[in-house]
Amino acid sequence: MKKWLVIALLVPVFASFAFAQTGTKKRRPLPYEYGEVVIKNYSSTAGLSPVQFDHWLHRAFYTCRLCHVDIGFAMKANATGIKAADNMKGYYCGTCHNGKMVHGNRKIFEACATKYTKDDLKRCNHCHSKGETVRREYDFSAFIEKFPKERFGNGVDWEKAEETGLIKPIDYIEGISVKRPPLATQKDFAIAAKVETMPEIVFSHKKHTVWNGCELCHPEIFAGIKKGATKYSMTEIFEGKYCGACHVTVAFPTTDCQRCHTKPVR
Amino acid sequence: MPLLFGLLILLFTAAAEAGWDFPPAPPPEEFGNLLIDRTSTKNKVKPVTFSHWSHRRKYTCQVCHSELNFAFKVNVSEITEAENQAGKYCGACHDGKIAFGHVKPNCETCHNGNRGYRKEKFPELSNLPRTRSGNRIDWVSALEEKAISPARFLKVKPPPGITYEKTLLLESEWERVPPAIFSHKTHTAWLECSNCHPEIFNIQKKTTKHFEMKMNLAGEFCGVCHMTVAFPMNDCKRCHPAMKEWP
């Protein structure tokens, strides 16, 4: 009897929390933190620190599609469930990090091992580095110094960096990727905003296919290939769905409103 | 016991509702001034004095709070001497070119632990339109009348701004208090959409109706800026224009 009374009393209290937005500002990640993924499915059971994966370094060398389609990494941290054994068999990170694959003029270091010496532990810490004081081979500030600047995210205009040839992301790995004839990309199209007087969104397939091909977004994130088939709202995007699958955590963030809402309504 | 706990929460909520009050107003030349002391005292230097009025006449809020990534709460941004030297945070302007540099003889200009530092410069603003609270300066009119022309960006030019000018009528929580009128236009003159949306105010229609005056006073919602930097909430009529008297 008493229990029910307590619940009845507490329900309105908690309901008010459920509706409450924060009302305050969250900490915005620093440019070098933006796109950082901490992977910790099995690290602690192996007695290692979680893996810190930085998108900024990999995306300068490889397209999104290569890892998220061809290699098969999920789009959410810790959803892939990567195991050391998988890497050692040449899946996931081990697709490239196998001690054989060549990038530029050097071999890509090998990921994960069952037997290792004390000295090898340093190699583990290359990736299992979250919370460790590891001297990074690539320094963020130096790495992005010459890249065109953007206001948010990594502070880098990746699109322009690719367009101007400053970066040439690789989109094909022998034996993993499939060679396909390029598809004719659709024209840009406008998506009307739901709120009156908000500028319309101009969506460019061309800009997206450079990094993603078709299959990163279709059909899982955007079901139909017909305009208007998938219905979504800005709130869902903020929650990390639809455009937010990338544009909240890795691709330029939704804070940059005008970058999508570009077409003024008369 | 849980019953007691539940009742306590309810009582506490009720008490807070009945008992809120405005914090004491600082002198106009100190309104919006901060002492930043995240690590200063720990590192044996005096806290940093920062005055919003001296900066906002030259730069809009979004320059520092978007482009330079200063948080909206004091001592949250991880400002360090090294970051400043590398041209981040304060160092973006305080480089010896745009503004005085981050070099030896200038240390005490900021690290002086004095909230009212340089108040003798405040009269320089006496030709700006007046108001009755905060800095006693009507910053909105000052901007509209072009008495000041604060910059909208520093290094990276933003794409053309979104002109969203809808005025909202926010019903008050108490019957006797007339609604607050919110103008997007006066806010976007200083800020960009993402300064407030979606973190402070989500964008779903009519879902902010539950926010109350006491939350504003606790530094949430409107209170993120209004009370500490933007005009204080004692100036009731500025938001609730139909209110009859000045308390």
PDB file of C-alpha atoms in Angstrom, chain A residues 2 5-6 9-10 12-14 16 19-33 141 149-152 194-199 234-235 238 254-259 261-262 264, chain B residues 2-3 6-7 9-10 62 65-69 72 78 83 88-89 156-165 192-204 207-208 210 219-221 224:
ATOM      1  CA  LYS A   2       2.699   2.425   1.062  1.00  0.00           C
ATOM      2  CA  LEU A   5       1.810   5.877  -2.552  1.00  0.00           C
ATOM      3  CA  VAL A   6       5.538   6.474  -2.937  1.00  0.00           C
ATOM      4  CA  LEU A   9       4.264  10.685  -5.383  1.00  0.00           C
ATOM      5  CA  LEU A  10       7.503  10.140  -7.241  1.00  0.00           C
ATOM      6  CA  PRO A  12       5.421  13.386 -11.308  1.00  0.00           C
ATOM      7  CA  VAL A  13       8.895  14.222  -9.954  1.00  0.00           C
ATOM      8  CA  PHE A  14      10.649  11.868 -12.325  1.00  0.00           C
ATOM      9  CA  SER A  16       9.548  16.332 -14.889  1.00  0.00           C
ATOM     10  CA  PHE A  19      10.957  16.126 -20.076  1.00  0.00           C
ATOM     11  CA  ALA A  20      13.729  18.381 -18.840  1.00  0.00           C
ATOM     12  CA  GLN A  21      16.311  19.214 -21.415  1.00  0.00           C
ATOM     13  CA  THR A  22      19.610  20.108 -19.878  1.00  0.00           C
ATOM     14  CA  GLY A  23      18.936  23.842 -20.073  1.00  0.00           C
ATOM     15  CA  THR A  24      22.675  24.355 -19.963  1.00  0.00           C
ATOM     16  CA  LYS A  25      25.579  23.916 -22.321  1.00  0.00           C
ATOM     17  CA  LYS A  26      27.590  20.740 -22.613  1.00  0.00           C
ATOM     18  CA  ARG A  27      31.312  20.810 -23.094  1.00  0.00           C
ATOM     19  CA  ARG A  28      32.151  20.955 -26.788  1.00  0.00           C
ATOM     20  CA  PRO A  29      34.960  18.586 -27.794  1.00  0.00           C
ATOM     21  CA  LEU A  30      38.248  20.232 -28.701  1.00  0.00           C
ATOM     22  CA  PRO A  31      39.319  19.993 -32.361  1.00  0.00           C
ATOM     23  CA  TYR A  32      41.672  17.082 -31.697  1.00  0.00           C
ATOM     24  CA  GLU A  33      39.025  15.231 -29.683  1.00  0.00           C
ATOM     25  CA  SER A 141      48.249  20.500 -34.706  1.00  0.00           C
ATOM     26  CA  LYS A 149      40.158  25.603 -41.922  1.00  0.00           C
ATOM     27  CA  GLU A 150      36.570  25.184 -40.827  1.00  0.00           C
ATOM     28  CA  ARG A 151      34.815  26.464 -37.740  1.00  0.00           C
ATOM     29  CA  PHE A 152      33.684  23.350 -35.938  1.00  0.00           C
ATOM     30  CA  LYS A 194       9.740  21.890 -41.486  1.00  0.00           C
ATOM     31  CA  VAL A 195       9.870  25.261 -39.772  1.00  0.00           C
ATOM     32  CA  GLU A 196       8.638  28.218 -41.750  1.00  0.00           C
ATOM     33  CA  THR A 197      11.315  30.677 -42.937  1.00  0.00           C
ATOM     34  CA  MET A 198      14.136  28.231 -42.155  1.00  0.00           C
ATOM     35  CA  PRO A 199      16.357  27.993 -45.234  1.00  0.00           C
ATOM     36  CA  MET A 234      15.902  17.643 -36.863  1.00  0.00           C
ATOM     37  CA  THR A 235      15.358  16.271 -33.354  1.00  0.00           C
ATOM     38  CA  PHE A 238      20.409  15.640 -33.117  1.00  0.00           C
ATOM     39  CA  THR A 254      25.120  20.002 -36.689  1.00  0.00           C
ATOM     40  CA  THR A 255      26.307  23.122 -34.840  1.00  0.00           C
ATOM     41  CA  ASP A 256      27.250  24.386 -38.284  1.00  0.00           C
ATOM     42  CA  CYS A 257      23.582  25.003 -39.217  1.00  0.00           C
ATOM     43  CA  GLN A 258      24.226  27.154 -42.261  1.00  0.00           C
ATOM     44  CA  ARG A 259      26.348  24.524 -43.897  1.00  0.00           C
ATOM     45  CA  HIS A 261      20.490  25.099 -44.431  1.00  0.00           C
ATOM     46  CA  THR A 262      21.793  27.125 -47.312  1.00  0.00           C
ATOM     47  CA  PRO A 264      16.935  30.912 -48.387  1.00  0.00           C
TER      48      PRO A 264
ATOM     49  CA  PRO B   2      11.096   5.990   0.878  1.00  0.00           C
ATOM     50  CA  LEU B   3       7.803   7.700   1.618  1.00  0.00           C
ATOM     51  CA  GLY B   6       9.308  11.390  -1.582  1.00  0.00           C
ATOM     52  CA  LEU B   7       7.602  13.867   0.705  1.00  0.00           C
ATOM     53  CA  ILE B   9      11.417  16.141  -2.404  1.00  0.00           C
ATOM     54  CA  LEU B  10       7.953  17.590  -2.759  1.00  0.00           C
ATOM     55  CA  GLN B  62      29.593  33.944 -31.079  1.00  0.00           C
ATOM     56  CA  HIS B  65      31.606  31.232 -27.612  1.00  0.00           C
ATOM     57  CA  SER B  66      31.496  29.445 -30.992  1.00  0.00           C
ATOM     58  CA  GLU B  67      34.650  30.060 -32.962  1.00  0.00           C
ATOM     59  CA  LEU B  68      37.029  30.081 -29.988  1.00  0.00           C
ATOM     60  CA  ASN B  69      35.058  27.467 -28.045  1.00  0.00           C
ATOM     61  CA  PHE B  72      29.284  29.408 -21.096  1.00  0.00           C
ATOM     62  CA  GLU B  78      40.566  24.221 -20.407  1.00  0.00           C
ATOM     63  CA  GLU B  83      47.093  26.891 -25.463  1.00  0.00           C
ATOM     64  CA  LYS B  88      43.937  29.252 -28.933  1.00  0.00           C
ATOM     65  CA  TYR B  89      41.388  30.830 -26.542  1.00  0.00           C
ATOM     66  CA  VAL B 156      37.137  31.506 -40.412  1.00  0.00           C
ATOM     67  CA  LYS B 157      34.270  33.298 -42.094  1.00  0.00           C
ATOM     68  CA  PRO B 158      30.971  31.565 -41.417  1.00  0.00           C
ATOM     69  CA  PRO B 159      28.555  30.931 -44.286  1.00  0.00           C
ATOM     70  CA  PRO B 160      25.788  33.550 -44.582  1.00  0.00           C
ATOM     71  CA  GLY B 161      23.685  33.522 -41.435  1.00  0.00           C
ATOM     72  CA  ILE B 162      20.226  32.066 -41.210  1.00  0.00           C
ATOM     73  CA  THR B 163      17.645  34.810 -41.031  1.00  0.00           C
ATOM     74  CA  TYR B 164      15.086  33.360 -38.716  1.00  0.00           C
ATOM     75  CA  GLU B 165      13.106  36.209 -37.242  1.00  0.00           C
ATOM     76  CA  GLU B 192      24.292  31.765 -33.850  1.00  0.00           C
ATOM     77  CA  CYS B 193      21.539  29.179 -33.690  1.00  0.00           C
ATOM     78  CA  SER B 194      23.744  26.473 -32.221  1.00  0.00           C
ATOM     79  CA  ASN B 195      24.759  28.637 -29.257  1.00  0.00           C
ATOM     80  CA  CYS B 196      21.300  27.913 -27.806  1.00  0.00           C
ATOM     81  CA  HIS B 197      19.914  24.996 -29.857  1.00  0.00           C
ATOM     82  CA  PRO B 198      19.473  22.160 -29.147  1.00  0.00           C
ATOM     83  CA  GLU B 199      21.363  21.996 -25.851  1.00  0.00           C
ATOM     84  CA  ILE B 200      19.796  24.881 -23.936  1.00  0.00           C
ATOM     85  CA  PHE B 201      16.501  24.945 -25.785  1.00  0.00           C
ATOM     86  CA  ASN B 202      15.476  21.975 -27.865  1.00  0.00           C
ATOM     87  CA  ILE B 203      13.755  22.764 -31.102  1.00  0.00           C
ATOM     88  CA  GLN B 204      10.556  20.829 -30.661  1.00  0.00           C
ATOM     89  CA  THR B 207       8.418  21.580 -25.308  1.00  0.00           C
ATOM     90  CA  THR B 208      10.168  24.289 -23.349  1.00  0.00           C
ATOM     91  CA  HIS B 210       7.955  23.581 -18.441  1.00  0.00           C
ATOM     92  CA  GLY B 219      21.607  29.615 -14.470  1.00  0.00           C
ATOM     93  CA  GLU B 220      19.699  27.322 -16.779  1.00  0.00           C
ATOM     94  CA  PHE B 221      17.775  28.217 -19.956  1.00  0.00           C
ATOM     95  CA  VAL B 224      22.769  30.786 -19.003  1.00  0.00           C
TER      96      VAL B 224
END
